[in-house]
Coordinates of C-alpha atoms in Angstrom, one line a residue:
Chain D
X126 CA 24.4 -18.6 40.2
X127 CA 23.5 -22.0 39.1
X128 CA 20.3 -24.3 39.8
X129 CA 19.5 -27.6 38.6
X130 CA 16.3 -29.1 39.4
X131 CA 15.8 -32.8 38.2
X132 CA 18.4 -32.8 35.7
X133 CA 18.4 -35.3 33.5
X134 CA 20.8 -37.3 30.8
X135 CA 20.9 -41.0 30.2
X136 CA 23.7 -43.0 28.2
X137 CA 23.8 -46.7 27.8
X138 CA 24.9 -47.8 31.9
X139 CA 24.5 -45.1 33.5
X140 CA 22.0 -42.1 34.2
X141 CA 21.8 -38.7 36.0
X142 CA 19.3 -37.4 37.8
X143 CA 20.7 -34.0 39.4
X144 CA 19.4 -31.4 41.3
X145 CA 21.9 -28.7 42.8
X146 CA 21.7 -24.9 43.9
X147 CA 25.4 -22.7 43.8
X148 CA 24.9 -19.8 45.4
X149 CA 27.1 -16.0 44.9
X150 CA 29.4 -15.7 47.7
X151 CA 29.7 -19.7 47.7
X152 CA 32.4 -22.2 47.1
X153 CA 31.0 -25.4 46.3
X154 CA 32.3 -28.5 46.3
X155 CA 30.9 -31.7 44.4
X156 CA 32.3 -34.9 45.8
X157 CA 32.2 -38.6 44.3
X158 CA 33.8 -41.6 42.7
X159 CA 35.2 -41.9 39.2
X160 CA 32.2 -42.5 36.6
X161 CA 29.7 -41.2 39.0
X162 CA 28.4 -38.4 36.9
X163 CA 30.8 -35.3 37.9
X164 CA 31.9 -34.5 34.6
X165 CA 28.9 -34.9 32.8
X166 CA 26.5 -33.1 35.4
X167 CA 29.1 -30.3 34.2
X168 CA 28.9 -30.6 30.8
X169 CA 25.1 -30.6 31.0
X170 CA 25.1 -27.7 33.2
X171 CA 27.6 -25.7 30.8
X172 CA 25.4 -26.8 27.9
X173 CA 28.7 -29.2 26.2
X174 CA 25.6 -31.8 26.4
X175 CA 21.9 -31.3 26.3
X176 CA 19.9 -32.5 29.2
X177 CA 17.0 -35.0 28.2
X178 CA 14.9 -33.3 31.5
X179 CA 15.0 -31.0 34.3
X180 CA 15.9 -27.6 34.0
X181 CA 19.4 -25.4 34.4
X182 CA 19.7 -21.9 35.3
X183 CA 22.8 -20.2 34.5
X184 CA 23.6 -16.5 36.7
X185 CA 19.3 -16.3 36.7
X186 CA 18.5 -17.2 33.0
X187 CA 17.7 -20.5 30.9
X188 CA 21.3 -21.4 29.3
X189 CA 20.0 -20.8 25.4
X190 CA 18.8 -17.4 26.4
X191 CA 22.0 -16.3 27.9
X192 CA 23.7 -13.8 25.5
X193 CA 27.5 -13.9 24.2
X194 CA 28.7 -11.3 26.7
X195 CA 26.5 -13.1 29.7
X196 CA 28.1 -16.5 28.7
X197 CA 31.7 -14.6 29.2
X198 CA 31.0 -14.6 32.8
X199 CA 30.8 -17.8 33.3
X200 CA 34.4 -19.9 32.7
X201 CA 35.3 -23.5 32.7
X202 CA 38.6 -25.7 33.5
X203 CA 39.0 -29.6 33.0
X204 CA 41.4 -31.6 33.8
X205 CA 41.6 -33.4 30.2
X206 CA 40.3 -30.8 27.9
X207 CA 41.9 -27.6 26.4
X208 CA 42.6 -25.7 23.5
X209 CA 44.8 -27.9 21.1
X210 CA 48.0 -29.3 23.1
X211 CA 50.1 -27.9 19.4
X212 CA 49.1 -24.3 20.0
X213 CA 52.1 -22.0 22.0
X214 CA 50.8 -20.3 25.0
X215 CA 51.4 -17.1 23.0
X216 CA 48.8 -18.6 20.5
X217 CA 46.4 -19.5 22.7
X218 CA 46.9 -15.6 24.4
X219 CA 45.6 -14.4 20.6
X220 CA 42.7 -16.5 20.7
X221 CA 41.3 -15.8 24.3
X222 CA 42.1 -11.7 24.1
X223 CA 40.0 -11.7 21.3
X224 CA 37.0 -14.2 22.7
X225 CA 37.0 -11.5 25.7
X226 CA 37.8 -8.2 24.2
X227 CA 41.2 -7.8 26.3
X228 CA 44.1 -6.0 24.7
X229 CA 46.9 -7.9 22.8
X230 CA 49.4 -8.9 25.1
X231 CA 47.6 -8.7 28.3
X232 CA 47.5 -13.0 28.3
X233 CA 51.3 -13.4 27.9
X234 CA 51.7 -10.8 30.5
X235 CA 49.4 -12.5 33.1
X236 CA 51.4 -16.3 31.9
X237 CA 54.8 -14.3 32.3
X238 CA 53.7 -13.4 36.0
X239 CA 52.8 -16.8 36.6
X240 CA 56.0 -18.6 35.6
X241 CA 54.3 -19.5 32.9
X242 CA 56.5 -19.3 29.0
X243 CA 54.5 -18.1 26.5
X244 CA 56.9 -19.5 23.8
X245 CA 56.1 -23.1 25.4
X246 CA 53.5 -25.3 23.9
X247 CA 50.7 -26.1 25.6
X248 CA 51.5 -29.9 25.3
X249 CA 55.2 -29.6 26.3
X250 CA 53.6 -27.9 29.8
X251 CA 54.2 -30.3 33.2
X252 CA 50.8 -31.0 34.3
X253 CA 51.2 -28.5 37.3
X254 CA 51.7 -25.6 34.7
X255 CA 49.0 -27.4 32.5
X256 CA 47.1 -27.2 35.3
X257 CA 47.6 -23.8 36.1
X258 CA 47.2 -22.4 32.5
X259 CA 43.7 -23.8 32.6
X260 CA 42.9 -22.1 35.5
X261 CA 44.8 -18.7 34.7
X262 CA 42.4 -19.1 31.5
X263 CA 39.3 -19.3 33.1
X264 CA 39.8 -16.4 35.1
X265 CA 41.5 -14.3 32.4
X266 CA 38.0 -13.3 31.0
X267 CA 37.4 -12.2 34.7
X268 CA 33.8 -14.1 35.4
X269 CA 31.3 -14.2 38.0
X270 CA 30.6 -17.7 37.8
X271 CA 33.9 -20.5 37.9
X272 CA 33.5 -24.6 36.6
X273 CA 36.2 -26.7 37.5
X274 CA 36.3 -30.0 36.9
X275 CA 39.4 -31.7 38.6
X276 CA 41.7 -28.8 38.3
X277 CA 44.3 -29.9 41.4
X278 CA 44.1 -33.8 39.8
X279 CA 47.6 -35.2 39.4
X280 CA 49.5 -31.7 41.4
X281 CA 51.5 -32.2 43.8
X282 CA 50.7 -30.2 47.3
X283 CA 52.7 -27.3 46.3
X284 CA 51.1 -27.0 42.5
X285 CA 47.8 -27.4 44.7
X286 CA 47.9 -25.2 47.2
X287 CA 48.8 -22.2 44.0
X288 CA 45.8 -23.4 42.5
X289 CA 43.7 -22.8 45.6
X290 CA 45.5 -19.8 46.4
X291 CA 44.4 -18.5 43.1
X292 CA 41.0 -19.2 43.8
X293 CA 40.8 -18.3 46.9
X294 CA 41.7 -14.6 45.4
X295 CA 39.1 -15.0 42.8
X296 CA 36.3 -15.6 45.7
X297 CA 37.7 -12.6 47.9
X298 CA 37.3 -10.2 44.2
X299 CA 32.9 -9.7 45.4
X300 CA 30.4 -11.4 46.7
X301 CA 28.6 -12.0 43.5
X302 CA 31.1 -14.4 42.5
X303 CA 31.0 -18.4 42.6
X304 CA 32.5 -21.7 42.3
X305 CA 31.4 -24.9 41.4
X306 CA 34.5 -27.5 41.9
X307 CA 34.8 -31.2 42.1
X308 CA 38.1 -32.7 43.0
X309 CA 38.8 -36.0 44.4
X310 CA 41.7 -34.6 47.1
X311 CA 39.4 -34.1 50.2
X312 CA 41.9 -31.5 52.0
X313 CA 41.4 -29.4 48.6
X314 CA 37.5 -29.8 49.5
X315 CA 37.4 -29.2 53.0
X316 CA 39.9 -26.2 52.9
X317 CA 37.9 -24.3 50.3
X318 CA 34.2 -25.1 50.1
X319 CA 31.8 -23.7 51.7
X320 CA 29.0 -26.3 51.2
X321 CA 29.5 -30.4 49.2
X322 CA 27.5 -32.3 47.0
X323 CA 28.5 -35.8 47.3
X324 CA 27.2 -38.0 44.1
X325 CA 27.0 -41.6 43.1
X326 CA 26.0 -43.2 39.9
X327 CA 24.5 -40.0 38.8
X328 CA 22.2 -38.8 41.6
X329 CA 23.1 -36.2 44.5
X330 CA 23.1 -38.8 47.8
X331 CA 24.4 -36.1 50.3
X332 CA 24.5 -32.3 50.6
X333 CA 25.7 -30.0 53.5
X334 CA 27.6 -27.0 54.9
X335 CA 31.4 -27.7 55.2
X336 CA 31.0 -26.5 59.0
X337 CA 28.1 -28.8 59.6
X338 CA 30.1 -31.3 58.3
X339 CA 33.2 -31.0 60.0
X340 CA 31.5 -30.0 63.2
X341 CA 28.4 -32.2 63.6
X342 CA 29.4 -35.4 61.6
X343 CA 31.3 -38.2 63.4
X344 CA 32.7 -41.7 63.0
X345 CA 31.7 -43.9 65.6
X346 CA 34.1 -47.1 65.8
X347 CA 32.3 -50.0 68.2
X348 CA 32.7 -53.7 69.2
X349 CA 29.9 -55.7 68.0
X350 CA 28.8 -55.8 71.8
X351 CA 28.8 -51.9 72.1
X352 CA 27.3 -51.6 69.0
X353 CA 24.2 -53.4 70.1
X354 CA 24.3 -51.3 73.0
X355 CA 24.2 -47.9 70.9
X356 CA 21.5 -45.6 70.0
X357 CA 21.0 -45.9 66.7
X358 CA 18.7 -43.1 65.9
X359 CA 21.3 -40.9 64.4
X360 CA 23.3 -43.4 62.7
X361 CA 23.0 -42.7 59.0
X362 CA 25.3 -45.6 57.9
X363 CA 27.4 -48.5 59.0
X364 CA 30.2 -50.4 57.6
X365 CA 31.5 -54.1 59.2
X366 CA 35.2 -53.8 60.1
X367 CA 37.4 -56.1 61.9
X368 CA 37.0 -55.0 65.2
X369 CA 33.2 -54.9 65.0
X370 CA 32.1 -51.8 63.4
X371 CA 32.2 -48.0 62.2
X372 CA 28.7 -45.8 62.2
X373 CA 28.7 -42.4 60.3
X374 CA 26.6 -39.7 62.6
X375 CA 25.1 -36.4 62.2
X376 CA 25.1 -35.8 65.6
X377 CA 28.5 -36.0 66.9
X378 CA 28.3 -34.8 70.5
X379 CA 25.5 -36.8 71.3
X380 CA 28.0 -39.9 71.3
X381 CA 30.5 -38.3 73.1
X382 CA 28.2 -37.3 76.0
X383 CA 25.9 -40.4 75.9
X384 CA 28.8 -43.0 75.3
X385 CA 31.9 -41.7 76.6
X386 CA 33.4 -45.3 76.3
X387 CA 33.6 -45.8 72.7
X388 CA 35.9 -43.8 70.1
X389 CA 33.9 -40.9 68.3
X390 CA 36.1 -39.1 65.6
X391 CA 35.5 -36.1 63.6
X392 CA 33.8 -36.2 60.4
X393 CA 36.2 -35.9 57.4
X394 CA 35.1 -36.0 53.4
X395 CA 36.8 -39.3 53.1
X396 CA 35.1 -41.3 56.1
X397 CA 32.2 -39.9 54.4
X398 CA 32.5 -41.2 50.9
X399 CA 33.9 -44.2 52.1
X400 CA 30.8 -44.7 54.5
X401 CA 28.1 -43.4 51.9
X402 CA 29.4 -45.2 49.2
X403 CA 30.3 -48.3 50.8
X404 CA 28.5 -48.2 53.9
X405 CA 25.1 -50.3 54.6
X406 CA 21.6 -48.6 56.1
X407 CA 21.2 -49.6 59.9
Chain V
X294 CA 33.0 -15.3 15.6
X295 CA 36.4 -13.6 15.4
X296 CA 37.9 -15.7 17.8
X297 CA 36.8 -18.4 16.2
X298 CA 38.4 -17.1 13.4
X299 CA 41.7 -16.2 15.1
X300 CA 41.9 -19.9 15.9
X301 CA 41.5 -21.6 13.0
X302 CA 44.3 -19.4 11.9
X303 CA 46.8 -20.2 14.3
X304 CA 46.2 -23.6 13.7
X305 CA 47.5 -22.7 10.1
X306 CA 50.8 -21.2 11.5
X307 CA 51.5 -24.3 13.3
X308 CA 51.7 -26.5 9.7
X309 CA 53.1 -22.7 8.0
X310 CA 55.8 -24.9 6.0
X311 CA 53.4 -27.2 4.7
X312 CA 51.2 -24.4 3.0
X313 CA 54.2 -22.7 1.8
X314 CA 55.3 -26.0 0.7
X315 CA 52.1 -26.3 -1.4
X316 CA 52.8 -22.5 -2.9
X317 CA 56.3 -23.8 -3.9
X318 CA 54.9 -26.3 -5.8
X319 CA 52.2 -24.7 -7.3
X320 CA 54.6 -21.9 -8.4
X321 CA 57.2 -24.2 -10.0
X322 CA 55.3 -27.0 -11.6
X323 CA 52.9 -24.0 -12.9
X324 CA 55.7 -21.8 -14.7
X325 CA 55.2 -24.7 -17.5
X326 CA 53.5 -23.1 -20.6
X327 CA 51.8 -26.4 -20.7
X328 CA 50.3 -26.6 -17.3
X329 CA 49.6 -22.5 -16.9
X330 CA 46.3 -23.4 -14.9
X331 CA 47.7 -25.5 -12.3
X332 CA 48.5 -23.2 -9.4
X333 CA 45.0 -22.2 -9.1
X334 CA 43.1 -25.9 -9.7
X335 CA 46.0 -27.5 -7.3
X336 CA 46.3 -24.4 -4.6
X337 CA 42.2 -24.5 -4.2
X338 CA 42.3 -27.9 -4.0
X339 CA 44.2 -28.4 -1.4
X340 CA 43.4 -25.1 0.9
X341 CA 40.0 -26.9 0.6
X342 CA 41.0 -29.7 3.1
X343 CA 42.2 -27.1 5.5
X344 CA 38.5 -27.3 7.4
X345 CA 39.2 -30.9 7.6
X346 CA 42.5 -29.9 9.3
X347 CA 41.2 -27.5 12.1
X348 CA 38.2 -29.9 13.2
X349 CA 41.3 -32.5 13.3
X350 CA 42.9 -29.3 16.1
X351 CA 39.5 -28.7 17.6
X352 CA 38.9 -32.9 18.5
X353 CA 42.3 -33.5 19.6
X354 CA 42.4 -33.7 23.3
X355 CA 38.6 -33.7 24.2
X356 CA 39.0 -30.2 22.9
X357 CA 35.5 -30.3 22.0
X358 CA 34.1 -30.5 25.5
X359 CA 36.2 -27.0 26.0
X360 CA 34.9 -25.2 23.2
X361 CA 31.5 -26.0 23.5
X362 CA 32.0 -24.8 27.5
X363 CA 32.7 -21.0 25.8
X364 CA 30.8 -18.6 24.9
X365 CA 30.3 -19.7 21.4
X366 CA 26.9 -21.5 20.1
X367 CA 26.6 -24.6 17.6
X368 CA 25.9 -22.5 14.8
X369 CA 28.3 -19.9 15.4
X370 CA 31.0 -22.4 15.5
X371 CA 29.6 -24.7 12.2
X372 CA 29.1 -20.9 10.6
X373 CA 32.7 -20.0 11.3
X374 CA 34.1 -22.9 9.6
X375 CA 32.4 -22.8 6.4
X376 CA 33.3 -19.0 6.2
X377 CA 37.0 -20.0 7.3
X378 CA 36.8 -22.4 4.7
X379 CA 35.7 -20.1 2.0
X380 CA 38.1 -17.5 3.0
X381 CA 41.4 -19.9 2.8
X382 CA 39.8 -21.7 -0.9
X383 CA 39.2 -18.0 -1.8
X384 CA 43.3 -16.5 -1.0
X385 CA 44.5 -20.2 -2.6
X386 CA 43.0 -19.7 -5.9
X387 CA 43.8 -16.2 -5.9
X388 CA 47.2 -17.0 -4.5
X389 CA 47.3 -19.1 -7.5
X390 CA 45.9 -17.0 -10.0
X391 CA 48.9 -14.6 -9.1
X392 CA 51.6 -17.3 -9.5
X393 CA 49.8 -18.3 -13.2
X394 CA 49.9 -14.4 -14.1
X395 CA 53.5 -13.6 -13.0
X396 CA 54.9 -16.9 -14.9
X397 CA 52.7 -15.7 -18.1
X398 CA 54.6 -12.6 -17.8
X399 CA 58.2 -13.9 -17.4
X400 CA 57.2 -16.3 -19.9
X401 CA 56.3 -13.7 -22.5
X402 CA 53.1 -15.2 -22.5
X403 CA 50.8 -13.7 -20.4
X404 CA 47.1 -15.1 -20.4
X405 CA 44.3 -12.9 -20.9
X406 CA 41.6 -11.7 -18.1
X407 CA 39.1 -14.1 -19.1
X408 CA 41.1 -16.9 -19.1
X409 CA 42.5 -16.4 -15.5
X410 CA 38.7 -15.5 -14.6
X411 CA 37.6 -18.9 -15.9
X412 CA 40.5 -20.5 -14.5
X413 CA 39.6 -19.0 -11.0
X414 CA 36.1 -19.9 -11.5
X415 CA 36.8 -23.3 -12.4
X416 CA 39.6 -23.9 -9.7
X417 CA 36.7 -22.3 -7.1
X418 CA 34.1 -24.8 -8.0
X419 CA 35.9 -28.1 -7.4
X420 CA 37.4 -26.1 -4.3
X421 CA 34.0 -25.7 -2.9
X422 CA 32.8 -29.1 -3.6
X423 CA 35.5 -31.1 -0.8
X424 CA 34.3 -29.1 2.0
X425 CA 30.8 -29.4 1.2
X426 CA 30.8 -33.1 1.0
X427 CA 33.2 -33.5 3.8
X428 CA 32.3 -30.8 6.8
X429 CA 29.0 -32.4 7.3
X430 CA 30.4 -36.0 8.2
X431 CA 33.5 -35.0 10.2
X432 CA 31.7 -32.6 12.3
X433 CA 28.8 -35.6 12.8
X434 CA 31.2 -38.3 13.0
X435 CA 34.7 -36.5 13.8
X436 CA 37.6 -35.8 12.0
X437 CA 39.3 -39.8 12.5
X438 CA 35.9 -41.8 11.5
X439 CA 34.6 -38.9 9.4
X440 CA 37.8 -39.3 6.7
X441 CA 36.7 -42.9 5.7
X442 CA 33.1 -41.6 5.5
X443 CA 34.4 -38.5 3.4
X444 CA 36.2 -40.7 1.1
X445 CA 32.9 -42.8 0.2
X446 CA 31.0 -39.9 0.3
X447 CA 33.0 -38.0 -2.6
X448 CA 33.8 -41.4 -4.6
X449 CA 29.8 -41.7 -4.2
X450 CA 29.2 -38.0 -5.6
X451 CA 31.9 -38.0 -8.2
X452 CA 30.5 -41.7 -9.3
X453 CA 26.7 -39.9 -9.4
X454 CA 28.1 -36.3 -11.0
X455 CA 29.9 -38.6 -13.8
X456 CA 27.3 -41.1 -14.7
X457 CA 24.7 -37.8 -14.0
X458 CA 26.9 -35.3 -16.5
X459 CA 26.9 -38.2 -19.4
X460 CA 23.6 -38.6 -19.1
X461 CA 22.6 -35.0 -19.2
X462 CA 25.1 -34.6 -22.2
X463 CA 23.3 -37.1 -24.9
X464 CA 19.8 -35.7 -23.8
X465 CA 18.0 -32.9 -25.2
X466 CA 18.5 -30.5 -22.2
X467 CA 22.0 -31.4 -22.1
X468 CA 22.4 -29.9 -26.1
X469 CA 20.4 -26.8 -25.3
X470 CA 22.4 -26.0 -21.9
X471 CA 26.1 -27.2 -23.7
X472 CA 24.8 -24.8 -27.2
X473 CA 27.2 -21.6 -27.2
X474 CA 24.1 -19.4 -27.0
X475 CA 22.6 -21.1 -24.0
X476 CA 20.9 -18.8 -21.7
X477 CA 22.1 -21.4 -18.6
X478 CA 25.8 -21.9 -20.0
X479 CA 27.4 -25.0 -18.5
X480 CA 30.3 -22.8 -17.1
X481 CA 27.9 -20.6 -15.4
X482 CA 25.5 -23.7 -13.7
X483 CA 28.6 -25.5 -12.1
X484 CA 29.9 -22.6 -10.0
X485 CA 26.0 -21.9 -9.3
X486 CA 25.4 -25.5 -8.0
X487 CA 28.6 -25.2 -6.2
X488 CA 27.8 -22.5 -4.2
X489 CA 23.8 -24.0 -3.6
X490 CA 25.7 -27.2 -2.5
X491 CA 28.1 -25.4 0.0
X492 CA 25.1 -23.7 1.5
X493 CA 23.3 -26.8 1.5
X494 CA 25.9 -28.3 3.3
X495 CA 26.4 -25.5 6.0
X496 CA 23.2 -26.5 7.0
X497 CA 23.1 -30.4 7.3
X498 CA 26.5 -30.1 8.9
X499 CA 24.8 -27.5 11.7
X500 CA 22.1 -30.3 12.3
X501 CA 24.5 -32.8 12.6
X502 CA 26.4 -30.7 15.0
X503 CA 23.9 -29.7 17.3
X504 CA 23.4 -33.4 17.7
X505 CA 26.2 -34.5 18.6
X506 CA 27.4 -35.3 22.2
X507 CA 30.8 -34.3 23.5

């Protein structure tokens, strides 16, 4: 659905170099600090901004030579950007039934069933609804291939979890559908993707199956005298703490069998930013 | 485009009272036998900053980043606004040309069809001339840095089109085009070089565009 090989964009600071493979069927989940490059490997892969290198493929085809009615099946959400905040849901329903050939009316209905009043401005929205219209937009035109940028930022768990829920309905619609989502809420992550892309100052640093992740990645927390002691062959990164040290670990059970004395916890999205990020080599 | 289209229109509903506004004005301050042009000149005039308006809609809120993530390319979306533009200058002066004909005829003073055609011609040219001088720099520089800009830019063109029409007056082409008989009237080259100017502008304003970063 998409691939990026060696994507590239540079702006004074700060550069990205990208490459990244969404599959249909697949939930994937991109991972990473604020200003690390989330938004804008987005942009570049939707074509907001042109990539100085690399190349993008967009459901099989070069983004330019995707036609109107291919570009309708793939749909975008940010967190910060929408059609004027001024514009009445109503309003917004006439523009978006025309962009994708639906029947007048058939918007307002879908916002109706959402809780969602299509006499409200988009600006006087809470964020959850905000949140929610953005989505319920995207998926109005019915695509194959989802964006979202930050779509659960700022919800609280229930506005969340009706987010998800709505995507999780998209996902079970075919198998030739897709997402591409980057959130900073690591339950949102773990519950839904299928694979993560971790990144950090605009290059890809980590990539793996959710499952692998949560099965075969550990934190190992050691003394300084047990960590001398440890193998450190499958350590991929350590990180000083006050009682000596934590190691992230691709290889989980090894530790528990081999080193039954020391405390081996599962891997979690946030042990692994904070350890990739932060963490030192061995 | 015709979503593009249906945008830029609801983005007139939400300011509705200010264009009727406009029409209330044009209508009354037109009825005057002295000022039976006005609605037309004033009407154009001011539709014409209407682009200016819906690129103000379209920025607000990063809502560039989302448009550009549609299904809608560059040039469809710079091509959309010069025809929106054309299309709201176009039912202005018109609008106008209405309100000068129906206070002619409860004046008792109707004008004549070539007057309201040369009015309508006339209001159309200077209409046409504020977008094309200002769409190119708002949609390279955005609507908030891009009004300065437009300012300069049309002081700069109306400094050069005075200075240039003076000049062309006292010279030798200026007395053949000005002579009655003139094959290249000046009535006929302004709307001319209006229209050439607008489609100038249509594409600077789409180079400008594609070049720009959201």
């Amino acid at each position: 659905m998409i691939k990026a090989e060696g994507l590239l964009k540079n702006y004074p600071g700060f550069s990205l170099n990208c490459t990244i493979k969404v599959e249909p069927g697949m939930v994937t989940g991109l991972i990473g600090r604020n200003g690390s490059g989330k938004s804008t490997l987005f942009k570049t892969i939707l074509g907001v901004t042109a990539p100085e290198g690399g190349k993008i493929e967009l459901l099989g085809k070069s983004p330019e030579k995707l036609t109107t009615e291919e570009r309708k099946q793939v749909a975008a959400a940010f967190s910060d950007s929408f059609f004027c905040s001024a514009l009445t849901i109503a309003q917004v329903g006439k523009i978006v039934e025309k962009l994708y050939g639906k029947g007048a009316g058939e918007y307002v209905t879908m916002c109706r069933s959402q809780g969602l009043d299509p006499a409200k401005k988009v600006k006087d929205l809470s964020t959850g609804m905000g949140a929610r219209l953005r989505v319920l937009t995207a998926l109005f035109s019915q695509p194959k291939l989802l964006i979202l940028d930050e779509p659960t930022v700022g919800l609280d768990a229930v506005a969340r979890d009706e987010i998800l829920t709505m995507l999780r309905s998209f996902m079970n619609g075919g198998d030739d559908r897709a997402i591409l989502i980057s959130s900073h809420i690591s339950t949102d992550i773990e519950s839904l993707c299928d694979d993560i892309y971790m990144i950090s100052r605009g290059s890809i640093i980590f990539h793996e199956d959710t499952d692998e992740l949560l099965g075969r990645y550990g934190i190992i927390k050691v003394t300084d005298e047990e960590y001398d002691t440890l193998d450190k062959s499958a350590i991929i990164k350590i990180r000083k703490e006050s009682y000596g040290f934590s190691c992230l670990t691709d290889q989980r059970q090894f530790y528990i069998e081999n080193y039954p004395w020391v405390t081996v916890e599962k891997g979690s999205i946030d042990s692994l930013i904070l350890l990739l990020e932060g963490g030192n080599d061995v | 485009m015709n979503w593009l289209f249906e945008k830029d229109l609801q983005y007139v509903k939400i300011n509705n009272r200010v264009y009727l506004m406009y029409i209330v004005i044009a209508v009354a301050l037109g009825a005057g036998e002295k000022m039976r042009g006005f609605a037309p000149a004033y009407l154009g005039m001011l539709f014409s900053m209407t682009c200016i308006t819906t690129c103000a809609y379209d920025e607000q809120d990063k809502g560039y980043s989302y448009l550009m993530s549609l299904p809608v390319t560059r040039k469809m979306y710079v091509m959309e606004k010069y025809l929106f533009n054309l299309f709201t200058v176009v039912v202005a002066v018109v609008l106008g040309a209405a309100a000068m004909a129906a206070s002619g005829l409860i004046r008792g003073s109707m004008p004549d069809r070539d007057e309201i055609m040369e009015t309508v011609f006339a209001s159309l040219t200077v209409a046409l001339f504020v977008p094309a001088l200002s769409m190119p720099v708002i949609l390279r520089y955005g609507s908030e840095k891009g009004r300065m800009i437009t300012i300069v830019v049309i002081g700069v063109f109306l400094g050069g089109f005075v200075v240039g029409a003076y000049e062309l007056a006292k010279s030798e082409l200026g007395k053949i085009l000005m002579a009655e008989d003139s094959l290249f009237p000046f009535s006929l080259i302004m709307p001319v070089g209006a229209v050439a100017i607008y489609c100038l502008s249509y594409f600077v304003a789409l180079r400008f565009f594609r070049k720009r970063e959201f």
